[in-house]
mmCIF file of C-alpha atoms (C1' of nucleotides) in Angstrom:
data_model
loop_
_atom_site.group_PDB
_atom_site.id
_atom_site.type_symbol
_atom_site.label_atom_id
_atom_site.label_comp_id
_atom_site.label_asym_id
_atom_site.label_seq_id
_atom_site.Cartn_x
_atom_site.Cartn_y
_atom_site.Cartn_z
ATOM 1 C CA MET A 1 0.000 0.000 0.000
ATOM 2 C CA ILE A 2 1.261 3.446 -0.916
ATOM 3 C CA VAL A 3 1.056 6.000 1.873
ATOM 4 C CA ILE A 4 0.698 9.530 0.581
ATOM 5 C CA SER A 5 1.960 12.068 3.077
ATOM 6 C CA TYR A 6 2.471 15.782 3.243
ATOM 7 C CA ILE A 7 4.070 18.376 5.504
ATOM 8 C CA GLU A 8 2.063 19.159 8.628
ATOM 9 C CA TRP A 9 2.529 22.492 10.365
ATOM 10 C CA SER A 10 2.606 23.111 14.098
ATOM 11 C CA ASP A 11 0.115 25.537 15.640
ATOM 12 C CA ASP A 12 2.956 28.001 15.916
ATOM 13 C CA THR A 13 3.871 27.734 12.246
ATOM 14 C CA ILE A 14 0.223 28.156 11.280
ATOM 15 C CA LYS A 15 0.004 31.386 13.263
ATOM 16 C CA GLN A 16 3.189 32.718 11.703
ATOM 17 C CA PHE A 17 1.961 31.788 8.239
ATOM 18 C CA ARG A 18 -1.323 33.658 8.728
ATOM 19 C CA ARG A 19 0.484 36.755 9.936
ATOM 20 C CA THR A 20 3.017 36.701 7.101
ATOM 21 C CA LEU A 21 0.397 36.076 4.435
ATOM 22 C CA LEU A 22 -2.053 38.740 5.623
ATOM 23 C CA THR A 23 0.658 41.336 6.195
ATOM 24 C CA TRP A 24 1.745 40.832 2.593
ATOM 25 C CA TYR A 25 -1.861 40.931 1.410
ATOM 26 C CA ASP A 26 -2.654 44.153 3.256
ATOM 27 C CA GLU A 27 0.188 45.911 1.488
ATOM 28 C CA ASN A 28 -0.008 44.265 -1.929
ATOM 29 C CA LYS A 29 -3.556 43.125 -2.629
ATOM 30 C CA ARG A 30 -4.841 43.776 -6.136
ATOM 31 C CA ASP A 31 -7.177 46.700 -6.615
ATOM 32 C CA LEU A 32 -10.143 44.969 -8.261
ATOM 33 C CA PRO A 33 -13.592 46.456 -8.881
ATOM 34 C CA TRP A 34 -15.349 43.795 -6.788
ATOM 35 C CA ARG A 35 -13.074 44.485 -3.833
ATOM 36 C CA LYS A 36 -14.451 47.972 -3.174
ATOM 37 C CA ASP A 37 -16.900 46.516 -0.668
ATOM 38 C CA THR A 38 -18.153 43.144 0.552
ATOM 39 C CA ASP A 39 -21.734 43.455 -0.668
ATOM 40 C CA PRO A 40 -22.836 39.833 -1.143
ATOM 41 C CA TYR A 41 -24.345 40.641 -4.553
ATOM 42 C CA HIS A 42 -21.029 42.059 -5.743
ATOM 43 C CA VAL A 43 -19.119 39.098 -4.353
ATOM 44 C CA PHE A 44 -21.624 36.731 -5.934
ATOM 45 C CA ILE A 45 -21.408 38.263 -9.420
ATOM 46 C CA SER A 46 -17.619 38.363 -9.371
ATOM 47 C CA GLU A 47 -17.258 34.802 -8.104
ATOM 48 C CA ILE A 48 -19.557 33.364 -10.756
ATOM 49 C CA MET A 49 -17.749 35.273 -13.504
ATOM 50 C CA LEU A 50 -14.362 34.184 -12.193
ATOM 51 C CA GLN A 51 -15.186 30.481 -12.449
ATOM 52 C CA GLN A 52 -12.645 29.099 -14.931
ATOM 53 C CA THR A 53 -12.068 32.624 -16.232
ATOM 54 C CA GLN A 54 -9.101 34.950 -15.850
ATOM 55 C CA VAL A 55 -9.292 38.133 -13.779
ATOM 56 C CA ASN A 56 -8.285 40.354 -16.694
ATOM 57 C CA THR A 57 -11.131 39.000 -18.782
ATOM 58 C CA VAL A 58 -13.685 39.419 -16.008
ATOM 59 C CA ILE A 59 -13.021 43.056 -15.067
ATOM 60 C CA ASP A 60 -14.826 44.702 -17.999
ATOM 61 C CA TYR A 61 -17.673 42.195 -17.907
ATOM 62 C CA TYR A 62 -18.134 42.793 -14.185
ATOM 63 C CA LEU A 63 -18.297 46.577 -14.541
ATOM 64 C CA LYS A 64 -20.798 46.338 -17.394
ATOM 65 C CA PHE A 65 -22.859 43.782 -15.513
ATOM 66 C CA ILE A 66 -23.164 45.840 -12.324
ATOM 67 C CA GLU A 67 -24.098 48.861 -14.387
ATOM 68 C CA ALA A 68 -26.807 46.931 -16.234
ATOM 69 C CA PHE A 69 -28.082 45.058 -13.164
ATOM 70 C CA PRO A 70 -27.131 47.038 -10.014
ATOM 71 C CA THR A 71 -29.059 44.873 -7.552
ATOM 72 C CA VAL A 72 -30.174 41.289 -7.145
ATOM 73 C CA PHE A 73 -33.712 42.484 -7.876
ATOM 74 C CA ASP A 74 -32.647 43.925 -11.237
ATOM 75 C CA LEU A 75 -30.970 40.657 -12.143
ATOM 76 C CA ALA A 76 -33.962 38.589 -11.061
ATOM 77 C CA GLN A 77 -36.256 40.615 -13.327
ATOM 78 C CA ALA A 78 -33.929 40.929 -16.334
ATOM 79 C CA PRO A 79 -35.166 39.692 -19.731
ATOM 80 C CA GLU A 80 -33.011 36.834 -20.977
ATOM 81 C CA ASP A 81 -31.814 38.688 -24.071
ATOM 82 C CA GLU A 82 -30.620 41.617 -21.963
ATOM 83 C CA LEU A 83 -28.805 39.220 -19.650
ATOM 84 C CA MET A 84 -27.125 37.436 -22.551
ATOM 85 C CA ALA A 85 -26.268 40.755 -24.188
ATOM 86 C CA VAL A 86 -24.015 41.486 -21.206
ATOM 87 C CA TRP A 87 -22.650 37.942 -20.896
ATOM 88 C CA GLN A 88 -21.939 37.182 -24.572
ATOM 89 C CA GLY A 89 -18.331 36.212 -25.157
ATOM 90 C CA LEU A 90 -17.617 35.212 -21.544
ATOM 91 C CA GLY A 91 -18.300 31.520 -22.167
ATOM 92 C CA TYR A 92 -19.862 28.799 -20.009
ATOM 93 C CA TYR A 93 -23.242 30.355 -20.650
ATOM 94 C CA SER A 94 -25.153 28.200 -18.183
ATOM 95 C CA ARG A 95 -23.439 30.328 -15.548
ATOM 96 C CA ALA A 96 -25.552 33.294 -16.631
ATOM 97 C CA ARG A 97 -28.794 31.343 -16.553
ATOM 98 C CA ASN A 98 -27.975 29.725 -13.213
ATOM 99 C CA MET A 99 -26.981 33.101 -11.835
ATOM 100 C CA GLN A 100 -30.368 34.536 -12.674
ATOM 101 C CA ALA A 101 -32.082 31.491 -11.198
ATOM 102 C CA ALA A 102 -30.119 32.070 -7.982
ATOM 103 C CA ALA A 103 -31.125 35.755 -7.998
ATOM 104 C CA LYS A 104 -34.757 34.689 -8.252
ATOM 105 C CA GLN A 105 -34.256 32.326 -5.316
ATOM 106 C CA ILE A 106 -32.832 35.183 -3.250
ATOM 107 C CA VAL A 107 -35.744 37.469 -4.121
ATOM 108 C CA LEU A 108 -38.541 34.935 -3.813
ATOM 109 C CA ASP A 109 -37.327 32.509 -1.130
ATOM 110 C CA TYR A 110 -35.279 34.919 0.985
ATOM 111 C CA GLU A 111 -37.098 38.214 0.316
ATOM 112 C CA GLY A 112 -33.875 39.708 -0.962
ATOM 113 C CA HIS A 113 -31.802 38.836 2.107
ATOM 114 C CA TRP A 114 -28.806 36.626 1.381
ATOM 115 C CA PRO A 115 -28.251 33.555 3.562
ATOM 116 C CA LYS A 116 -24.972 33.908 5.420
ATOM 117 C CA THR A 117 -23.602 30.377 5.526
ATOM 118 C CA ALA A 118 -21.811 28.319 2.896
ATOM 119 C CA LYS A 119 -24.194 25.471 3.557
ATOM 120 C CA GLU A 120 -27.236 27.571 2.626
ATOM 121 C CA LEU A 121 -25.499 29.360 -0.249
ATOM 122 C CA GLU A 122 -24.617 26.037 -1.840
ATOM 123 C CA GLN A 123 -28.326 25.352 -2.280
ATOM 124 C CA LEU A 124 -28.515 28.183 -4.834
ATOM 125 C CA LYS A 125 -28.252 27.400 -8.561
ATOM 126 C CA GLY A 126 -24.731 27.585 -9.907
ATOM 127 C CA ILE A 127 -23.139 27.862 -6.470
ATOM 128 C CA GLY A 128 -20.992 24.873 -5.570
ATOM 129 C CA PRO A 129 -18.520 24.053 -2.813
ATOM 130 C CA TYR A 130 -15.936 26.637 -3.863
ATOM 131 C CA THR A 131 -18.249 29.579 -4.554
ATOM 132 C CA SER A 132 -20.349 29.038 -1.433
ATOM 133 C CA CYS A 133 -17.256 29.181 0.764
ATOM 134 C CA ALA A 134 -15.892 32.199 -1.121
ATOM 135 C CA ILE A 135 -19.093 34.217 -0.676
ATOM 136 C CA ALA A 136 -19.627 33.113 2.935
ATOM 137 C CA SER A 137 -16.086 34.031 3.940
ATOM 138 C CA ILE A 138 -15.718 37.274 1.961
ATOM 139 C CA ALA A 139 -19.189 38.738 2.448
ATOM 140 C CA PHE A 140 -20.107 37.297 5.854
ATOM 141 C CA GLY A 141 -16.871 36.354 7.589
ATOM 142 C CA GLU A 142 -17.661 32.670 7.927
ATOM 143 C CA VAL A 143 -14.553 30.593 8.553
ATOM 144 C CA GLU A 144 -14.631 28.452 5.417
ATOM 145 C CA PRO A 145 -11.683 27.683 3.126
ATOM 146 C CA ALA A 146 -12.403 28.364 -0.544
ATOM 147 C CA ILE A 147 -10.652 25.613 -2.442
ATOM 148 C CA ASP A 148 -10.092 26.682 -6.025
ATOM 149 C CA GLY A 149 -7.266 26.125 -8.477
ATOM 150 C CA ASN A 150 -5.094 28.629 -6.635
ATOM 151 C CA ALA A 151 -5.606 26.969 -3.262
ATOM 152 C CA PHE A 152 -4.819 23.583 -4.793
ATOM 153 C CA ARG A 153 -1.582 24.871 -6.288
ATOM 154 C CA VAL A 154 -0.439 27.011 -3.346
ATOM 155 C CA PHE A 155 -1.007 24.421 -0.636
ATOM 156 C CA ALA A 156 0.198 21.518 -2.775
ATOM 157 C CA ARG A 157 3.492 23.391 -3.174
ATOM 158 C CA LEU A 158 3.786 24.667 0.389
ATOM 159 C CA LEU A 159 3.038 21.297 1.982
ATOM 160 C CA LYS A 160 4.170 18.926 -0.771
ATOM 161 C CA ILE A 161 0.752 17.365 -1.078
ATOM 162 C CA GLU A 162 1.075 14.533 -3.578
ATOM 163 C CA ASP A 163 -2.587 13.725 -4.139
ATOM 164 C CA ASP A 164 -3.958 14.122 -7.673
ATOM 165 C CA ILE A 165 -6.080 17.276 -7.731
ATOM 166 C CA ALA A 166 -7.933 16.009 -10.797
ATOM 167 C CA LYS A 167 -9.693 13.499 -8.556
ATOM 168 C CA PRO A 168 -12.874 14.755 -6.850
ATOM 169 C CA LYS A 169 -11.901 13.123 -3.547
ATOM 170 C CA THR A 170 -8.817 15.301 -3.274
ATOM 171 C CA LYS A 171 -10.883 18.440 -2.779
ATOM 172 C CA THR A 172 -12.030 17.099 0.593
ATOM 173 C CA LEU A 173 -8.435 16.510 1.667
ATOM 174 C CA PHE A 174 -7.454 20.084 0.796
ATOM 175 C CA TYR A 175 -10.573 21.447 2.474
ATOM 176 C CA ASN A 176 -9.695 19.662 5.707
ATOM 177 C CA ILE A 177 -6.074 20.767 5.559
ATOM 178 C CA VAL A 178 -6.833 24.430 4.873
ATOM 179 C CA LYS A 179 -9.660 24.454 7.422
ATOM 180 C CA LYS A 180 -6.951 24.187 10.091
ATOM 181 C CA ILE A 181 -4.782 26.868 8.527
ATOM 182 C CA ILE A 182 -7.303 29.550 7.544
ATOM 183 C CA ASP A 183 -7.266 32.640 9.784
ATOM 184 C CA PRO A 184 -10.424 32.515 11.940
ATOM 185 C CA ASP A 185 -10.364 36.291 12.374
ATOM 186 C CA ARG A 186 -10.057 37.168 8.668
ATOM 187 C CA PRO A 187 -11.262 34.207 6.610
ATOM 188 C CA GLY A 188 -12.297 36.245 3.572
ATOM 189 C CA ASP A 189 -8.980 38.058 3.371
ATOM 190 C CA PHE A 190 -7.125 34.783 3.919
ATOM 191 C CA ASN A 191 -8.908 33.148 0.987
ATOM 192 C CA GLN A 192 -8.318 36.126 -1.265
ATOM 193 C CA ALA A 193 -4.682 36.357 -0.194
ATOM 194 C CA ILE A 194 -4.161 32.755 -1.278
ATOM 195 C CA MET A 195 -5.676 33.628 -4.654
ATOM 196 C CA ASP A 196 -3.445 36.677 -5.076
ATOM 197 C CA LEU A 197 -0.448 34.579 -4.112
ATOM 198 C CA GLY A 198 -1.490 31.852 -6.527
ATOM 199 C CA SER A 199 -1.780 34.287 -9.403
ATOM 200 C CA SER A 200 1.531 36.025 -8.764
ATOM 201 C CA TYR A 201 4.539 34.500 -7.000
ATOM 202 C CA MET A 202 3.007 31.041 -7.013
ATOM 203 C CA LYS A 203 1.314 31.026 -10.420
ATOM 204 C CA ALA A 204 1.247 27.850 -12.491
ATOM 205 C CA LYS A 205 3.737 28.880 -15.153
ATOM 206 C CA ASN A 206 6.888 30.893 -14.529
ATOM 207 C CA PRO A 207 6.316 31.349 -10.809
ATOM 208 C CA ILE A 208 8.702 33.528 -8.817
ATOM 209 C CA ILE A 209 9.069 31.189 -5.887
ATOM 210 C CA GLU A 210 12.287 32.613 -4.423
ATOM 211 C CA GLN A 211 10.661 36.049 -4.071
ATOM 212 C CA SER A 212 7.453 34.696 -2.583
ATOM 213 C CA PRO A 213 6.391 36.345 0.684
ATOM 214 C CA VAL A 214 5.777 32.876 2.138
ATOM 215 C CA TYR A 215 8.977 31.288 0.818
ATOM 216 C CA GLU A 216 10.042 30.400 4.350
ATOM 217 C CA PHE A 217 6.942 28.159 4.584
ATOM 218 C CA ASP A 218 7.366 26.662 1.106
ATOM 219 C CA ALA A 219 8.673 23.086 1.326
ATOM 220 C CA SER A 220 8.736 22.382 -2.428
ATOM 221 C CA GLY A 221 10.022 25.884 -3.141
ATOM 222 C CA GLN A 222 13.034 25.500 -0.900
ATOM 223 C CA GLU A 223 14.019 22.180 -2.427
ATOM 224 C CA GLY A 224 13.309 23.390 -5.973
ATOM 225 C CA THR A 225 10.596 20.853 -6.789
ATOM 226 C CA TYR A 226 7.717 23.316 -6.937
ATOM 227 C CA LEU A 227 6.993 22.623 -10.609
ATOM 228 C CA ASP A 228 6.099 19.066 -9.623
ATOM 229 C CA TYR A 229 3.116 20.467 -7.719
ATOM 230 C CA PRO A 230 0.205 20.244 -7.793
ATOM 231 C CA VAL A 231 0.018 16.666 -9.036
ATOM 232 C CA LYS A 232 -2.636 16.564 -11.744
ATOM 233 C CA THR A 233 -3.362 13.846 -14.301
ATOM 234 C CA LYS A 234 -3.598 15.114 -17.840
ATOM 235 C CA LYS A 235 -6.944 15.515 -19.528
ATOM 236 C CA LYS A 236 -7.441 13.913 -22.872
ATOM 237 C CA PRO A 237 -7.123 16.343 -25.791
ATOM 238 C CA PRO A 238 -10.302 17.687 -27.413
ATOM 239 C CA GLN A 239 -11.899 15.464 -30.001
ATOM 240 C CA LYS A 240 -11.623 16.856 -33.532
ATOM 241 C CA ILE A 241 -14.965 17.069 -35.298
ATOM 242 C CA PRO A 242 -15.351 18.274 -38.902
ATOM 243 C CA TYR A 243 -18.431 20.448 -39.472
ATOM 244 C CA TYR A 244 -20.219 22.270 -42.225
ATOM 245 C CA ALA A 245 -21.525 25.753 -41.436
ATOM 246 C CA PHE A 246 -24.306 26.791 -43.804
ATOM 247 C CA VAL A 247 -24.315 30.338 -45.080
ATOM 248 C CA ILE A 248 -27.797 30.429 -46.518
ATOM 249 C CA LYS A 249 -28.672 33.597 -48.433
ATOM 250 C CA THR A 250 -32.214 34.887 -48.411
ATOM 251 C CA PRO A 251 -33.510 37.831 -50.471
ATOM 252 C CA THR A 252 -32.799 40.199 -47.568
ATOM 253 C CA GLY A 253 -30.080 38.468 -45.571
ATOM 254 C CA TYR A 254 -29.330 35.056 -44.059
ATOM 255 C CA LEU A 255 -31.136 32.064 -42.581
ATOM 256 C CA LEU A 256 -29.961 31.270 -39.048
ATOM 257 C CA GLU A 257 -30.807 28.451 -36.656
ATOM 258 C CA LYS A 258 -31.764 28.807 -33.011
ATOM 259 C CA ARG A 259 -29.840 26.070 -31.248
ATOM 260 C CA PRO A 260 -31.453 23.697 -28.727
ATOM 261 C CA GLN A 261 -31.945 24.759 -25.108
ATOM 262 C CA THR A 262 -29.399 22.205 -23.893
ATOM 263 C CA GLY A 263 -25.894 21.274 -24.904
ATOM 264 C CA ILE A 264 -23.038 23.340 -26.248
ATOM 265 C CA LEU A 265 -23.804 26.966 -27.188
ATOM 266 C CA ALA A 266 -27.393 26.396 -26.065
ATOM 267 C CA ASN A 267 -30.000 28.871 -27.319
ATOM 268 C CA PHE A 268 -27.579 30.789 -29.498
ATOM 269 C CA THR A 269 -28.680 31.857 -32.960
ATOM 270 C CA MET A 270 -26.040 30.785 -35.462
ATOM 271 C CA PHE A 271 -25.368 29.545 -38.952
ATOM 272 C CA PRO A 272 -26.759 26.005 -39.039
ATOM 273 C CA LEU A 273 -23.977 23.569 -38.178
ATOM 274 C CA ILE A 274 -23.961 19.925 -39.256
ATOM 275 C CA LYS A 275 -21.312 17.303 -38.660
ATOM 276 C CA LYS A 276 -19.743 16.224 -41.922
ATOM 277 C CA SER A 277 -20.158 12.650 -40.798
ATOM 278 C CA ASP A 278 -23.924 13.154 -40.711
ATOM 279 C CA VAL A 279 -24.332 14.107 -44.372
ATOM 280 C CA GLU A 280 -22.776 13.381 -47.759
ATOM 281 C CA LYS A 281 -21.913 16.392 -49.879
ATOM 282 C CA GLU A 282 -24.325 15.255 -52.555
ATOM 283 C CA ALA A 283 -27.191 14.754 -50.086
ATOM 284 C CA ILE A 284 -27.172 18.152 -48.400
ATOM 285 C CA VAL A 285 -30.357 19.384 -50.082
ATOM 286 C CA ASP A 286 -32.224 16.229 -49.115
ATOM 287 C CA TYR A 287 -30.866 16.414 -45.563
ATOM 288 C CA PHE A 288 -32.170 19.933 -44.998
ATOM 289 C CA LYS A 289 -35.544 19.133 -46.493
ATOM 290 C CA ALA A 290 -35.992 15.912 -44.527
ATOM 291 C CA ASN A 291 -34.678 17.081 -41.149
ATOM 292 C CA TYR A 292 -35.493 20.781 -41.096
ATOM 293 C CA SER A 293 -38.180 21.402 -43.740
ATOM 294 C CA VAL A 294 -35.737 23.840 -45.296
ATOM 295 C CA GLU A 295 -35.448 23.905 -49.092
ATOM 296 C CA LEU A 296 -32.101 24.982 -50.509
ATOM 297 C CA ALA A 297 -30.755 25.695 -53.972
ATOM 298 C CA HIS A 298 -27.370 26.462 -55.549
ATOM 299 C CA ILE A 299 -25.331 24.491 -53.012
ATOM 300 C CA GLU A 300 -21.655 25.384 -53.116
ATOM 301 C CA VAL A 301 -19.191 23.659 -50.799
ATOM 302 C CA ASP A 302 -16.283 25.985 -50.061
ATOM 303 C CA ASP A 303 -13.173 24.033 -49.044
ATOM 304 C CA SER A 304 -10.909 27.051 -49.335
ATOM 305 C CA GLN A 305 -11.671 28.532 -45.927
ATOM 306 C CA LYS A 306 -11.576 26.707 -42.601
ATOM 307 C CA VAL A 307 -12.556 27.919 -39.131
ATOM 308 C CA THR A 308 -11.140 26.056 -36.156
ATOM 309 C CA HIS A 309 -12.803 26.585 -32.789
ATOM 310 C CA THR A 310 -11.580 24.739 -29.732
ATOM 311 C CA PHE A 311 -13.811 24.056 -26.747
ATOM 312 C CA THR A 312 -12.686 22.275 -23.595
ATOM 313 C CA HIS A 313 -13.573 18.846 -24.932
ATOM 314 C CA GLN A 314 -14.119 19.333 -28.685
ATOM 315 C CA GLN A 315 -12.364 21.027 -31.567
ATOM 316 C CA TRP A 316 -14.702 21.986 -34.395
ATOM 317 C CA GLN A 317 -13.098 22.183 -37.829
ATOM 318 C CA ILE A 318 -15.561 24.071 -39.944
ATOM 319 C CA ASN A 319 -15.897 24.477 -43.695
ATOM 320 C CA PHE A 320 -18.566 26.715 -45.206
ATOM 321 C CA VAL A 321 -21.364 25.689 -47.515
ATOM 322 C CA LYS A 322 -23.053 28.520 -49.373
ATOM 323 C CA ALA A 323 -26.611 28.155 -50.575
ATOM 324 C CA ASP A 324 -29.729 30.089 -51.490
ATOM 325 C CA LEU A 325 -32.983 29.683 -49.603
ATOM 326 C CA VAL A 326 -36.038 28.585 -51.541
ATOM 327 C CA ARG A 327 -38.463 28.311 -48.632
ATOM 328 C CA PHE A 328 -38.561 27.033 -45.064
ATOM 329 C CA ASN A 329 -41.139 25.877 -42.534
ATOM 330 C CA ASN A 330 -39.394 25.555 -39.176
ATOM 331 C CA ALA A 331 -39.818 27.697 -36.053
ATOM 332 C CA ASN A 332 -36.175 27.131 -35.069
ATOM 333 C CA PHE A 333 -34.959 28.987 -38.136
ATOM 334 C CA ILE A 334 -35.105 32.750 -38.581
ATOM 335 C CA GLU A 335 -34.247 35.196 -41.330
ATOM 336 C CA VAL A 336 -32.001 38.083 -40.406
ATOM 337 C CA ASN A 337 -30.713 40.933 -42.513
ATOM 338 C CA GLU A 338 -27.066 41.867 -42.723
ATOM 339 C CA LYS A 339 -27.345 44.397 -39.913
ATOM 340 C CA GLU A 340 -29.126 42.027 -37.530
ATOM 341 C CA LEU A 341 -26.466 39.387 -38.088
ATOM 342 C CA TYR A 342 -24.027 41.621 -36.254
ATOM 343 C CA GLN A 343 -26.417 42.963 -33.599
ATOM 344 C CA LEU A 344 -27.728 39.689 -32.195
ATOM 345 C CA ASN A 345 -26.281 38.168 -29.040
ATOM 346 C CA LEU A 346 -23.629 35.975 -30.568
ATOM 347 C CA SER A 347 -21.209 33.304 -29.446
ATOM 348 C CA ALA A 348 -17.511 33.859 -30.051
ATOM 349 C CA LEU A 349 -17.669 31.159 -32.709
ATOM 350 C CA GLN A 350 -20.398 32.945 -34.683
ATOM 351 C CA LYS A 351 -18.473 36.214 -34.438
ATOM 352 C CA LYS A 352 -15.408 34.423 -35.745
ATOM 353 C CA MET A 353 -17.394 33.126 -38.711
ATOM 354 C CA ASN A 354 -18.902 36.567 -39.346
ATOM 355 C CA ASN A 355 -15.448 38.094 -39.465
ATOM 356 C CA ILE A 356 -14.194 35.551 -41.966
ATOM 357 C CA LEU A 357 -17.124 36.155 -44.295
ATOM 358 C CA ALA A 358 -17.071 39.920 -43.943
ATOM 359 C "C1'" DA B 1 -16.323 9.118 -11.045
ATOM 360 C "C1'" DA B 2 -16.133 10.955 -15.360
ATOM 361 C "C1'" DT B 3 -17.710 14.099 -18.622
ATOM 362 C "C1'" DA B 4 -19.949 18.356 -20.533
ATOM 363 C "C1'" DC B 5 -19.551 23.013 -20.623
ATOM 364 C "C1'" DG B 6 -16.426 28.602 -23.675
ATOM 365 C "C1'" DT B 7 -13.120 31.644 -24.305
ATOM 366 C "C1'" DG B 8 -8.754 34.055 -24.781
ATOM 367 C "C1'" DG B 9 -4.022 34.335 -23.405
ATOM 368 C "C1'" DA B 10 0.740 32.505 -22.818
ATOM 369 C "C1'" DC B 11 4.499 29.930 -24.578
ATOM 370 C "C1'" DT C 1 -0.060 24.649 -34.016
ATOM 371 C "C1'" DG C 2 -0.535 22.290 -29.820
ATOM 372 C "C1'" DT C 3 -1.065 22.426 -25.130
ATOM 373 C "C1'" DC C 4 -2.215 24.110 -20.850
ATOM 374 C "C1'" DC C 5 -4.186 27.286 -18.149
ATOM 375 C "C1'" DA C 6 -8.046 30.626 -15.363
ATOM 376 C "C1'" DA C 7 -11.464 32.349 -8.546
ATOM 377 C "C1'" DG C 8 -15.916 25.347 -10.947
ATOM 378 C "C1'" DT C 9 -20.642 23.434 -11.354
ATOM 379 C "C1'" DA C 10 -24.068 20.149 -12.883
ATOM 380 C "C1'" DT C 11 -25.151 15.698 -13.867
#
DNA sequence: AATACGTGGAC
DNA sequence: TGTCCAAGTAT
């Protein structure tokens, strides 16, 4: 049996670590728009946006979002197209829908008053173990460690934790370890300090370990093995899938498809996309008529241009097919003119295709 | 437990 | 270009 072990700190070391970390944080914390106060709505919006998304990307979206929806009541009442207008381009679009569902829960179930514990917050849509602890600690001072990618990396390096962070079980181990280390007097600042540390001196690539304010506590740093941490099994590369995107001309513009309510790029209006493996070149007209009640003419497969769009788990390799619309009878398809094609709420992929055709 | 779910930046 | 990363959650 393999025994996986890690460095354990004495109570004294833990106290010194807290003091060192928070002293550094007080003098060097990043000036971010969501750090101007600890309003739970502000913390909530920023934490949802920051899921799997870099700080630099989030800043502009956050400012626009708070301007458009200043309170949880505004968000709860927002029309979906206005919500998506602000979110478009940020990715992971179910976050936006779940966020509004959570806002409705706050308004309807809690009369606008946020619950103050991680346990209650985790019951809200889109709020999981990390986000619930982040909001509870930052907005309400609950002593809960927020275990995100930064916390995994920072504590794996400091304590030489060998467990694979890709495994769900490992999150519990880190939670229990950090629960003993987190500062009970300043839990929100402690969590945010770990994140600032993890995105600067202890970032994943090109860290500056020797200059780190907590170098004296850094076991892997001192022995020069910090790049071995955290231990994480590799994900399999995205599956390559060839697609056709259909640029269907109508007398006044283009024919677009409203995508299904579930799955990738749900609800977005886009050029119809069909896997090449689902249709032979010669059978495209029949395919559209049989599956969509859309009649096409003047099919022209264009192999000269290719758009590649990589998602987390799929890479779409897209060629265009140009065609003219004869008629259609399908509520999931809509005609848009040239102007509307650029004004709709669009995914990054559709914008990429628009730019290539422009 | 394993997979679906976006995007843009860094090297 | 390929690969990995960035404040995860839902199923």
